[in-house]
Protein backbone atom coordinates (compact mmCIF):
# COMPACT_ATOMS: atom_id res chain seq x y z
CA UNK A 1 99.69 130.89 79.84
CA UNK A 2 103.55 129.02 78.84
CA UNK A 3 106.96 129.26 81.01
CA UNK A 4 109.75 127.49 78.98
CA UNK A 5 109.11 123.16 78.54
CA UNK A 6 106.18 123.89 82.00
CA UNK A 7 102.06 124.91 80.38
CA UNK A 8 99.89 125.82 83.06
CA UNK A 9 95.99 126.17 82.21
CA UNK A 10 93.60 128.78 82.20
CA UNK A 11 91.32 125.60 84.26
CA UNK A 12 94.97 125.21 86.52
CA UNK A 13 94.56 128.38 87.58
CA UNK A 14 91.23 129.25 88.12
CA UNK A 15 91.46 125.79 90.17
CA UNK A 16 93.94 127.30 91.82
CA UNK A 17 92.30 130.56 92.74
CA UNK A 18 88.93 128.88 93.75
CA UNK A 19 90.69 126.96 96.07
CA UNK A 20 93.26 129.57 97.63
CA UNK A 21 89.26 132.24 98.16
CA UNK A 22 87.14 128.84 99.76
CA UNK A 23 90.53 127.77 101.75
CA UNK A 24 89.37 129.50 105.56
CA UNK A 25 92.81 125.78 107.49
CA UNK A 26 95.92 127.39 105.11
CA UNK A 27 95.48 123.62 102.93
CA UNK A 28 96.20 124.13 99.80
CA UNK A 29 99.36 126.02 99.67
CA UNK A 30 100.55 122.68 101.84
CA UNK A 31 98.57 120.23 98.83
CA UNK A 32 100.50 122.36 96.44
CA UNK A 33 103.08 121.83 98.56
CA UNK A 34 103.14 118.45 98.92
CA UNK A 35 102.07 117.64 94.49
CA UNK A 36 105.87 120.66 93.76
CA UNK A 37 107.55 117.50 96.34
CA UNK A 38 105.78 114.56 94.29
CA UNK A 39 106.17 115.89 90.48
CA UNK A 40 110.00 116.88 91.44
CA UNK A 41 110.43 113.14 92.27
CA UNK A 42 109.45 111.97 89.11
CA UNK A 43 111.76 114.72 87.81
CA UNK A 44 114.36 113.59 89.59
CA UNK A 45 114.21 110.22 88.76
CA UNK A 46 113.46 110.40 84.97
CA UNK A 47 116.83 112.78 85.21
CA UNK A 48 118.90 109.57 87.18
CA UNK A 49 117.36 107.51 84.82
CA UNK A 50 118.93 109.05 82.12
CA UNK A 51 115.96 110.92 80.63
CA UNK A 52 114.46 114.18 79.96
CA UNK A 53 110.94 116.15 80.23
CA UNK A 54 110.38 117.30 77.39
CA UNK A 55 107.05 119.27 78.63
CA UNK A 56 105.62 119.67 82.04
CA UNK A 57 101.44 120.57 82.01
CA UNK A 58 99.51 121.45 84.91
CA UNK A 59 96.01 121.93 84.50
CA UNK A 60 92.74 121.37 86.77
CA UNK A 61 92.98 117.91 87.15
CA UNK A 62 96.97 117.50 88.18
CA UNK A 63 100.01 116.84 86.24
CA UNK A 64 101.33 115.19 83.17
CA UNK A 65 105.74 115.11 82.70
CA UNK A 66 105.97 114.54 78.95
CA UNK A 67 109.42 113.06 78.23
CA UNK A 68 112.12 113.29 75.02
CA UNK A 69 111.72 111.25 72.46
CA UNK A 70 115.12 111.91 72.25
CA UNK A 71 116.23 110.35 75.63
CA UNK A 72 113.40 106.80 76.67
CA UNK A 73 113.67 104.94 79.69
CA UNK A 74 113.01 101.07 78.76
CA UNK A 75 110.40 99.96 81.25
CA UNK A 76 112.83 99.47 84.31
CA UNK A 77 113.83 102.78 84.02
CA UNK A 78 110.11 104.30 83.75
CA UNK A 79 108.45 102.13 86.53
CA UNK A 80 111.25 104.04 88.83
CA UNK A 81 109.93 107.10 87.51
CA UNK A 82 106.75 106.25 88.00
CA UNK A 83 106.87 105.12 91.41
CA UNK A 84 109.80 108.03 91.96
CA UNK A 85 106.97 110.12 93.30
CA UNK A 86 104.69 108.67 95.51
CA UNK A 87 107.81 107.27 96.69
CA UNK A 88 108.30 111.04 97.83
CA UNK A 89 104.99 111.62 98.91
CA UNK A 90 105.48 108.47 101.86
CA UNK A 91 109.03 109.24 102.99
CA UNK A 92 108.14 113.19 103.77
CA UNK A 93 105.01 111.94 104.86
CA UNK A 94 106.94 109.44 107.32
CA UNK A 95 109.82 111.70 107.93
CA UNK A 96 106.16 114.90 109.29
CA UNK A 97 104.26 112.25 111.36
CA UNK A 98 107.28 112.51 113.99
CA UNK A 99 107.16 116.10 114.10
CA UNK A 100 103.72 116.72 116.70
CA UNK A 101 100.63 118.27 115.69
CA UNK A 102 101.17 120.64 113.34
CA UNK A 103 102.43 118.52 110.92
CA UNK A 104 99.39 116.47 110.74
CA UNK A 105 97.79 118.07 108.08
CA UNK A 106 101.29 117.27 105.84
CA UNK A 107 101.19 113.92 106.82
CA UNK A 108 97.88 113.55 105.82
CA UNK A 109 98.35 115.31 102.89
CA UNK A 110 101.75 113.47 101.45
CA UNK A 111 100.23 110.24 102.58
CA UNK A 112 96.71 110.54 100.41
CA UNK A 113 98.30 112.02 97.66
CA UNK A 114 101.07 109.42 97.60
CA UNK A 115 98.82 106.46 97.91
CA UNK A 116 96.29 107.62 95.98
CA UNK A 117 98.37 107.87 93.07
CA UNK A 118 99.74 104.52 93.39
CA UNK A 119 96.10 103.74 92.57
CA UNK A 120 96.07 100.88 89.34
CA UNK A 121 94.48 103.66 87.00
CA UNK A 122 95.77 105.08 83.42
CA UNK A 123 97.08 108.51 83.66
CA UNK A 124 98.60 107.02 87.72
CA UNK A 125 101.25 106.40 89.06
CA UNK A 126 99.47 103.19 90.09
CA UNK A 127 98.51 102.38 86.29
CA UNK A 128 101.63 103.58 84.17
CA UNK A 129 103.42 100.89 87.07
CA UNK A 130 101.49 97.68 86.38
CA UNK A 131 101.80 98.22 82.05
CA UNK A 132 105.49 98.65 83.00
CA UNK A 133 105.61 95.93 85.51
CA UNK A 134 103.27 93.87 82.98
CA UNK A 135 106.25 94.68 80.24
CA UNK A 136 108.97 93.71 81.86
CA UNK A 137 107.23 89.60 82.65
CA UNK A 138 106.61 89.30 78.97
CA UNK A 139 102.94 90.26 79.01
CA UNK A 140 102.84 94.29 76.79
CA UNK A 141 100.29 92.32 75.57
CA UNK A 142 98.23 92.66 78.25
CA UNK A 143 98.82 95.76 79.81
CA UNK A 144 95.89 97.93 78.60
CA UNK A 145 93.97 95.48 78.68
CA UNK A 146 94.70 94.84 82.36
CA UNK A 147 94.94 98.35 82.97
CA UNK A 148 92.29 99.52 81.24
CA UNK A 149 89.88 97.17 83.30
CA UNK A 150 90.97 97.84 86.86
CA UNK A 151 90.65 101.45 85.93
CA UNK A 152 86.92 100.93 85.61
CA UNK A 153 86.41 98.60 87.97
CA UNK A 154 87.97 100.84 90.63
CA UNK A 155 86.22 104.33 89.25
CA UNK A 156 83.53 102.45 89.62
CA UNK A 157 83.73 100.89 93.20
CA UNK A 158 84.64 104.25 94.31
CA UNK A 159 81.73 105.83 92.87
CA UNK A 160 78.85 103.48 94.26
CA UNK A 161 81.15 104.27 97.17
CA UNK A 162 80.76 107.69 97.21
CA UNK A 163 77.05 107.07 96.39
CA UNK A 164 76.02 105.49 99.52
CA UNK A 165 77.68 108.31 101.97
CA UNK A 166 75.74 110.76 100.22
CA UNK A 167 72.93 108.68 100.22
CA UNK A 168 73.38 107.16 104.24
CA UNK A 169 74.47 111.29 104.59
CA UNK A 170 78.05 110.83 105.00
CA UNK A 171 78.25 111.60 101.49
CA UNK A 172 81.53 113.68 99.94
CA UNK A 173 81.77 115.77 97.18
CA UNK A 174 85.96 115.74 96.69
CA UNK A 175 85.47 111.84 97.15
CA UNK A 176 82.78 112.06 94.57
CA UNK A 177 84.02 114.31 92.46
CA UNK A 178 87.40 112.15 92.41
CA UNK A 179 85.45 108.88 91.76
CA UNK A 180 83.45 110.22 88.81
CA UNK A 181 86.55 112.14 87.14
CA UNK A 182 88.01 108.69 87.51
CA UNK A 183 85.00 107.38 86.74
CA UNK A 184 85.78 109.82 82.73
CA UNK A 185 89.63 108.61 82.04
CA UNK A 186 88.05 105.25 80.51
CA UNK A 187 85.93 106.73 78.46
CA UNK A 188 88.09 109.87 76.40
CA UNK A 189 90.77 106.66 76.24
CA UNK A 190 87.64 105.17 74.34
CA UNK A 191 86.53 108.05 72.43
CA UNK A 192 90.33 109.00 70.77
CA UNK A 193 90.72 105.27 69.13
């Protein structure tokens, strides 16, 4: 489904419907609000830094902004834009933390989303930020191998941790699915080459 420059995949709609159906605690609307604020942080930074978003794609694994080739951002500006989303989440977590117990879930969602996106894994904000930092340090040739190595190491570590938790009876399906998704990212990049 397309709406201007925004594309929403069928997988995203199906996932949202499934999560909404399974959500008995009202967490899904709060999670979607945290995700929306995260993406608005990126969008605002891109616009303030002179860039332009050509397309926003929402899929079952997250959101992806494609920048216009006519208004490129250099590494320093791209670094700021990559960190803007997690910064908004961490700021919202801090602001909501003092509002009382009713806001704890929203606070936790912002904190988890902000910190998760700072992981130095390929398509996440942390991976993009690390790549920009290496480029700014004059090591652009190191960016892809370093981020790739960290992506594999972190995703395999999370997978092993999730499986160990499962083995001792403290299994967490969400952690396992996220770890497997992160493990598949380096494999998808390898197949595309």
